[in-house]
mmCIF file of C-alpha atoms in Angstrom:
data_model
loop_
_atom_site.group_PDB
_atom_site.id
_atom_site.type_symbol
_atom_site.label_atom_id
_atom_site.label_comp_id
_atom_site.label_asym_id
_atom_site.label_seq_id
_atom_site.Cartn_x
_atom_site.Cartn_y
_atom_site.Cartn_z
ATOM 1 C CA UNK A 1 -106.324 113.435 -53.944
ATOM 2 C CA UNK A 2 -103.207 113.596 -56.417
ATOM 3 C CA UNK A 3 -101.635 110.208 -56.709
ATOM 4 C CA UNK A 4 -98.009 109.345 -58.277
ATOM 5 C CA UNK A 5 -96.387 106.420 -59.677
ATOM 6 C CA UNK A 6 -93.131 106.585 -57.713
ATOM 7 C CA UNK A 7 -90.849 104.610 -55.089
ATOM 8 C CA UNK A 8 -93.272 105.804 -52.564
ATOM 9 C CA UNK A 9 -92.478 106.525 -48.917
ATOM 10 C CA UNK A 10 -91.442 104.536 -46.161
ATOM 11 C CA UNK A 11 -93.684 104.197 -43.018
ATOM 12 C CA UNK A 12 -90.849 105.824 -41.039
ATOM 13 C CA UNK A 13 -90.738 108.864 -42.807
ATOM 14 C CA UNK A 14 -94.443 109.457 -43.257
ATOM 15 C CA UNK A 15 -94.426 111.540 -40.132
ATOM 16 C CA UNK A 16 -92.014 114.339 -41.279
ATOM 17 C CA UNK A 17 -92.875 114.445 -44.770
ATOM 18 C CA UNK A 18 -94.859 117.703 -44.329
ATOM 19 C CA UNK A 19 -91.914 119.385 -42.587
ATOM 20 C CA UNK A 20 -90.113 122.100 -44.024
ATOM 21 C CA UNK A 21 -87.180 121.665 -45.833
ATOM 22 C CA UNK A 22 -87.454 117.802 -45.806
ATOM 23 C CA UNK A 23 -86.840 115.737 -48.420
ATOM 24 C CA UNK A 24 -86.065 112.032 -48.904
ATOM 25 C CA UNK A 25 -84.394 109.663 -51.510
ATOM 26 C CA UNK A 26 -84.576 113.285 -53.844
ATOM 27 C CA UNK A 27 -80.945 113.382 -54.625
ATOM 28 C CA UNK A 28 -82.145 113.401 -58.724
ATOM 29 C CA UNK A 29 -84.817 116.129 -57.751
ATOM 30 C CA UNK A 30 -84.292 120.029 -57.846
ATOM 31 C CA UNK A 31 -86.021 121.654 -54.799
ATOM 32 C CA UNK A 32 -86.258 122.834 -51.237
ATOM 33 C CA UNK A 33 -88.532 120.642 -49.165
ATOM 34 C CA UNK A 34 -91.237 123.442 -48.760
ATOM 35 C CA UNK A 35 -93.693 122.663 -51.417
ATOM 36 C CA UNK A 36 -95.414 120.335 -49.323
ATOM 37 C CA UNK A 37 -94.953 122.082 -46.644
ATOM 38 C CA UNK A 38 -96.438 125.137 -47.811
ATOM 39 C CA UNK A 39 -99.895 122.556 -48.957
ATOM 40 C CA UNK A 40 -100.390 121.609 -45.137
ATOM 41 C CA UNK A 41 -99.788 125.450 -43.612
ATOM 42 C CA UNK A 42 -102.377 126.478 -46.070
ATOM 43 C CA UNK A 43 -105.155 123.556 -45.204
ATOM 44 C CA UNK A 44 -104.303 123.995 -41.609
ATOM 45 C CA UNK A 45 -106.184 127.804 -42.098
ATOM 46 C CA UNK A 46 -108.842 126.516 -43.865
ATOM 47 C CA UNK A 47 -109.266 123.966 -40.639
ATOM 48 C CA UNK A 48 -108.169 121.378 -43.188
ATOM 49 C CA UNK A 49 -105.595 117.981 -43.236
ATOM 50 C CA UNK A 50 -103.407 116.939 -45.655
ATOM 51 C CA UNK A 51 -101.653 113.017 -45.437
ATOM 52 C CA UNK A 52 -100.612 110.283 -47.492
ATOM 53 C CA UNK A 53 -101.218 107.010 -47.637
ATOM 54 C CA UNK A 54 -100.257 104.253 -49.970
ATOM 55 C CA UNK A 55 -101.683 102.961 -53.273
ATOM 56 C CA UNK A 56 -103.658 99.707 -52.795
ATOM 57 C CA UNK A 57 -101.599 99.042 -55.899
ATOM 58 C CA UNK A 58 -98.232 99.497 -54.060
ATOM 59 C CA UNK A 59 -96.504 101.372 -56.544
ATOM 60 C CA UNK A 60 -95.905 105.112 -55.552
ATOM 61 C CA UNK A 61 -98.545 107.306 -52.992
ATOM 62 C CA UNK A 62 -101.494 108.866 -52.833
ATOM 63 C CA UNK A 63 -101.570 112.410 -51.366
ATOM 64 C CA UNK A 64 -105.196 114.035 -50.035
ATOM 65 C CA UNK A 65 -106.172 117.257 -48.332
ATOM 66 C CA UNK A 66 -109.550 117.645 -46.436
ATOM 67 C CA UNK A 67 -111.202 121.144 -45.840
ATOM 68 C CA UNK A 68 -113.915 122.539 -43.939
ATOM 69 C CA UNK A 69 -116.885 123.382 -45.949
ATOM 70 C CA UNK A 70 -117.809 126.597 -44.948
ATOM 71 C CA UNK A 71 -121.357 128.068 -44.603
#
């Protein structure tokens, strides 16, 4: 689980924020919407998840990935 400080992320756009190429309220922040992206193609082969969810604090996220443990 990595978690930030920031403005976090609206309910709304939860659902698209692991598409390609999509970025929101980033207009300060270099980049091409594929870093996260690129985090859920890569736990999807491992038979993985990744979400996010919001800090019980309410200031900024909290990003997690889940993968199978093999053996």
């Amino acid at each position: 689980m990595v978690r930030d400080n920031g403005i976090g992320v609206l309910d709304a756009d939860k659902p698209f924020l692991f598409e390609r190429f999509t970025r929101f309220n980033s207009d300060h922040i270099k980049g091409a919407g594929l870093g996260l992206a690129i985090v859920k193609r890569i736990a999807e082969l491992h038979k993985g998840q990744v979400g996010v969810d919001d800090r019980p604090d309410g200031k900024g996220c909290a990003f997690w990935v889940t993968l199978k443990k093999l053996g």
